[in-house]
Amino acid sequence: MQTQTAINTFIEETGSWVASQLEACTRCGMCAEACHFYQATGDPEFAPVWKIELLKRAYEQRFTLTGKLKLALGVDKPIHDEDVLHWSKIIYEACTLCNKCSMVCPMGISLGPLIHDVRTGISKAGAVPADLMAAVNKQMEEGSPLGVTDDVYNDRMEWVADEWEVELPMDQRGADTLVVFSSIEIMKFPENIAAIAKILHKAGEKWTLSRKGREVVNFGFYEGSPERTKIIMGRVFDAAKELGVKKIVVTECGHAYDALRWTAANMMDVPAGIEVTHIVALLGEYVKTGRIKLKQGAYNDGAITFHDACKIQRRGGHIQEPRDILHILAPDSFKEMTPNREESICCGGGGGVIAIKEADPIRYAAFELKIDQIKKAGAKTVAMSCSNCRLQFVDCVQHFNLDVKVAGLSQMVADALEE
Ligand code: SF4
Ligand code: SF4
């Protein structure tokens, strides 16, 4: 492990913006109560402000008189290997980068992006948890963390087309829209692919899939590696450029949406004239403009609630679209969880956490907050627009033996299409 590399990375990352953020903290502790991992365990090490402590120590020890004095007097210690390993556990296993903490900080400190910076330093030091790193390496080598190689992609798409009798246009130059699925959908929720194909067909969208840009998930982004994040996003952008599309639609994956929609522009040359949007935005637009019509009250299986995904609803702002849809599908039985919309609590499995086996106990602990919310809403079904959240919900429903159905919003829409 290269601890000095981590420290150097923290120093390089600490420009005036980061320094001003670190200096602004008053240690009020308000961010702690916003974090689902802290709420679930009460462990002070899971307080968001503590998660950026390593970055702060590197900054203070290099740039501030107080930090240098503390070091000289032995009040503070230099950063050692064990610190990097310890923070690796805290920030990869007990942070989903959900960014709720940033919303509550009275000093306006962007804790989520700062924690992401800590991930970058730890990634450069080679101290990323082994399970997450294995998934990153698989994606770099095979194109997908879940083994969706060229052959697997072709086989799965052929099978989906046959099984659900849908058309899946592939590598169509001249299409308007490139649709990129996540490997979670390809391998675990293939019915989502069929549902989205059905909706796009009904709306008359001129769309295509791409073998080259076949995976939207970005494990380099979870890892915090700018280099690998760019390479993975580049595969999608290159495919979009080659096909000449005007729009990239990210399907049910929140982090991929964050990466392609916002992060990319700060990291690399993104192709001009190509809009990046999310499937839930497209569904909302289709319903609003009448391009698809849904059967009123099509959902009639008890109370239903909606789980807001951190990157799609809080970050992406697509809060109203799912509600507009659910008010059509379940006009009398849609119930909100509390808190909801941008204040919603993360499912606990995002940010790569679900890929790390050692994080299972804390991931389940965080989900107990969600169980409480579902119960209070009296919901029998939870709908959502992120397949990573859905994976966490499906796993936790099984783990806790809950009598709750988990539903993808696109599938609900596809099932309710008016002929
Ligand atoms: S809420 Fe903001 S100011 Fe308060 S401890 Fe957390 S980061 Fe610091
Ligand atoms: S980003 Fe989310 S998970 Fe991470 S510390 Fe903040 S509230 Fe907790």
PDB file of N, CA and C and ligand atoms in Angstrom, residues 31-32 34-38 46-49 51 91 94-102 111-113 115 310 314 346, ligand 2:
ATOM      1  N   CYS A  31     -24.572  16.968  10.530  1.00  0.00           N
ATOM      2  CA  CYS A  31     -24.541  16.025   9.399  1.00  0.00           C
ATOM      3  C   CYS A  31     -24.710  14.574   9.866  1.00  0.00           C
ATOM      4  N   ALA A  32     -24.324  14.301  11.108  1.00  0.00           N
ATOM      5  CA  ALA A  32     -24.379  12.915  11.584  1.00  0.00           C
ATOM      6  C   ALA A  32     -25.801  12.359  11.496  1.00  0.00           C
ATOM      7  N   ALA A  34     -28.082  13.069   9.587  1.00  0.00           N
ATOM      8  CA  ALA A  34     -28.591  12.895   8.221  1.00  0.00           C
ATOM      9  C   ALA A  34     -28.152  11.568   7.618  1.00  0.00           C
ATOM     10  N   CYS A  35     -27.111  10.973   8.170  1.00  0.00           N
ATOM     11  CA  CYS A  35     -26.522   9.776   7.547  1.00  0.00           C
ATOM     12  C   CYS A  35     -27.223   8.515   8.047  1.00  0.00           C
ATOM     13  N   HIS A  36     -27.722   7.722   7.105  1.00  0.00           N
ATOM     14  CA  HIS A  36     -28.461   6.508   7.485  1.00  0.00           C
ATOM     15  C   HIS A  36     -27.566   5.514   8.219  1.00  0.00           C
ATOM     16  N   PHE A  37     -26.269   5.496   7.907  1.00  0.00           N
ATOM     17  CA  PHE A  37     -25.380   4.552   8.602  1.00  0.00           C
ATOM     18  C   PHE A  37     -25.168   4.986  10.051  1.00  0.00           C
ATOM     19  N   TYR A  38     -25.088   6.279  10.273  1.00  0.00           N
ATOM     20  CA  TYR A  38     -24.965   6.779  11.648  1.00  0.00           C
ATOM     21  C   TYR A  38     -26.289   6.552  12.389  1.00  0.00           C
ATOM     22  N   PHE A  46     -19.159   6.894  11.800  1.00  0.00           N
ATOM     23  CA  PHE A  46     -19.956   6.972  10.572  1.00  0.00           C
ATOM     24  C   PHE A  46     -20.536   8.370  10.350  1.00  0.00           C
ATOM     25  N   ALA A  47     -20.203   9.293  11.222  1.00  0.00           N
ATOM     26  CA  ALA A  47     -20.637  10.681  10.995  1.00  0.00           C
ATOM     27  C   ALA A  47     -19.928  11.213   9.742  1.00  0.00           C
ATOM     28  N   PRO A  48     -20.661  11.841   8.834  1.00  0.00           N
ATOM     29  CA  PRO A  48     -20.048  12.313   7.593  1.00  0.00           C
ATOM     30  C   PRO A  48     -18.800  13.156   7.817  1.00  0.00           C
ATOM     31  N   VAL A  49     -18.830  14.018   8.826  1.00  0.00           N
ATOM     32  CA  VAL A  49     -17.676  14.889   9.049  1.00  0.00           C
ATOM     33  C   VAL A  49     -16.432  14.079   9.412  1.00  0.00           C
ATOM     34  N   LYS A  51     -15.803  11.128   8.216  1.00  0.00           N
ATOM     35  CA  LYS A  51     -15.361  10.424   7.004  1.00  0.00           C
ATOM     36  C   LYS A  51     -14.371  11.257   6.190  1.00  0.00           C
ATOM     37  N   ILE A  91     -15.291   4.663   4.554  1.00  0.00           N
ATOM     38  CA  ILE A  91     -15.879   5.419   3.434  1.00  0.00           C
ATOM     39  C   ILE A  91     -16.370   4.557   2.279  1.00  0.00           C
ATOM     40  N   ALA A  94     -19.426   2.222   4.657  1.00  0.00           N
ATOM     41  CA  ALA A  94     -20.465   2.942   5.407  1.00  0.00           C
ATOM     42  C   ALA A  94     -20.766   4.300   4.778  1.00  0.00           C
ATOM     43  N   CYS A  95     -20.621   4.375   3.463  1.00  0.00           N
ATOM     44  CA  CYS A  95     -21.039   5.599   2.752  1.00  0.00           C
ATOM     45  C   CYS A  95     -21.503   5.203   1.365  1.00  0.00           C
ATOM     46  N   THR A  96     -22.689   5.641   1.013  1.00  0.00           N
ATOM     47  CA  THR A  96     -23.219   5.355  -0.318  1.00  0.00           C
ATOM     48  C   THR A  96     -23.106   6.581  -1.226  1.00  0.00           C
ATOM     49  N   LEU A  97     -22.409   7.601  -0.767  1.00  0.00           N
ATOM     50  CA  LEU A  97     -22.255   8.855  -1.522  1.00  0.00           C
ATOM     51  C   LEU A  97     -23.628   9.442  -1.864  1.00  0.00           C
ATOM     52  N   CYS A  98     -24.576   9.255  -0.931  1.00  0.00           N
ATOM     53  CA  CYS A  98     -25.956   9.659  -1.212  1.00  0.00           C
ATOM     54  C   CYS A  98     -26.125  11.173  -1.164  1.00  0.00           C
ATOM     55  N   ASN A  99     -25.205  11.833  -0.468  1.00  0.00           N
ATOM     56  CA  ASN A  99     -25.138  13.299  -0.407  1.00  0.00           C
ATOM     57  C   ASN A  99     -26.237  13.942   0.425  1.00  0.00           C
ATOM     58  N   LYS A 100     -26.931  13.166   1.229  1.00  0.00           N
ATOM     59  CA  LYS A 100     -27.946  13.798   2.075  1.00  0.00           C
ATOM     60  C   LYS A 100     -27.281  14.703   3.116  1.00  0.00           C
ATOM     61  N   CYS A 101     -26.099  14.289   3.570  1.00  0.00           N
ATOM     62  CA  CYS A 101     -25.396  15.081   4.599  1.00  0.00           C
ATOM     63  C   CYS A 101     -25.109  16.504   4.115  1.00  0.00           C
ATOM     64  N   SER A 102     -24.796  16.642   2.823  1.00  0.00           N
ATOM     65  CA  SER A 102     -24.492  17.983   2.297  1.00  0.00           C
ATOM     66  C   SER A 102     -25.703  18.903   2.425  1.00  0.00           C
ATOM     67  N   LEU A 111     -20.278  17.569   1.571  1.00  0.00           N
ATOM     68  CA  LEU A 111     -19.618  16.400   2.168  1.00  0.00           C
ATOM     69  C   LEU A 111     -19.492  15.231   1.190  1.00  0.00           C
ATOM     70  N   GLY A 112     -20.552  14.987   0.415  1.00  0.00           N
ATOM     71  CA  GLY A 112     -20.512  13.849  -0.524  1.00  0.00           C
ATOM     72  C   GLY A 112     -19.317  13.943  -1.467  1.00  0.00           C
ATOM     73  N   PRO A 113     -19.160  15.062  -2.194  1.00  0.00           N
ATOM     74  CA  PRO A 113     -17.990  15.184  -3.073  1.00  0.00           C
ATOM     75  C   PRO A 113     -16.660  15.097  -2.322  1.00  0.00           C
ATOM     76  N   ILE A 115     -16.102  13.293   0.382  1.00  0.00           N
ATOM     77  CA  ILE A 115     -15.886  11.865   0.687  1.00  0.00           C
ATOM     78  C   ILE A 115     -15.418  11.147  -0.585  1.00  0.00           C
ATOM     79  N   CYS A 310     -31.181   8.381  -4.506  1.00  0.00           N
ATOM     80  CA  CYS A 310     -30.349   9.565  -4.215  1.00  0.00           C
ATOM     81  C   CYS A 310     -29.880  10.265  -5.480  1.00  0.00           C
ATOM     82  N   ARG A 314     -32.928  12.919  -5.706  1.00  0.00           N
ATOM     83  CA  ARG A 314     -32.274  14.030  -4.986  1.00  0.00           C
ATOM     84  C   ARG A 314     -31.314  14.784  -5.906  1.00  0.00           C
ATOM     85  N   CYS A 346     -31.420   7.101   1.803  1.00  0.00           N
ATOM     86  CA  CYS A 346     -30.835   6.130   0.865  1.00  0.00           C
ATOM     87  C   CYS A 346     -31.227   4.699   1.263  1.00  0.00           C
TER      88      CYS A 346
HETATM   89  S1  SF4 B   2     -23.016  10.770   1.554  1.00  0.00           S
HETATM   90 FE1  SF4 B   2     -24.777   9.696   2.474  1.00  0.00          FE
HETATM   91  S2  SF4 B   2     -23.915   7.770   3.210  1.00  0.00           S
HETATM   92 FE2  SF4 B   2     -22.172   9.149   2.835  1.00  0.00          FE
HETATM   93  S3  SF4 B   2     -21.812  10.146   4.790  1.00  0.00           S
HETATM   94 FE3  SF4 B   2     -23.212  11.484   3.648  1.00  0.00          FE
HETATM   95  S4  SF4 B   2     -25.281  10.852   4.347  1.00  0.00           S
HETATM   96 FE4  SF4 B   2     -23.835   9.198   4.922  1.00  0.00          FE
END
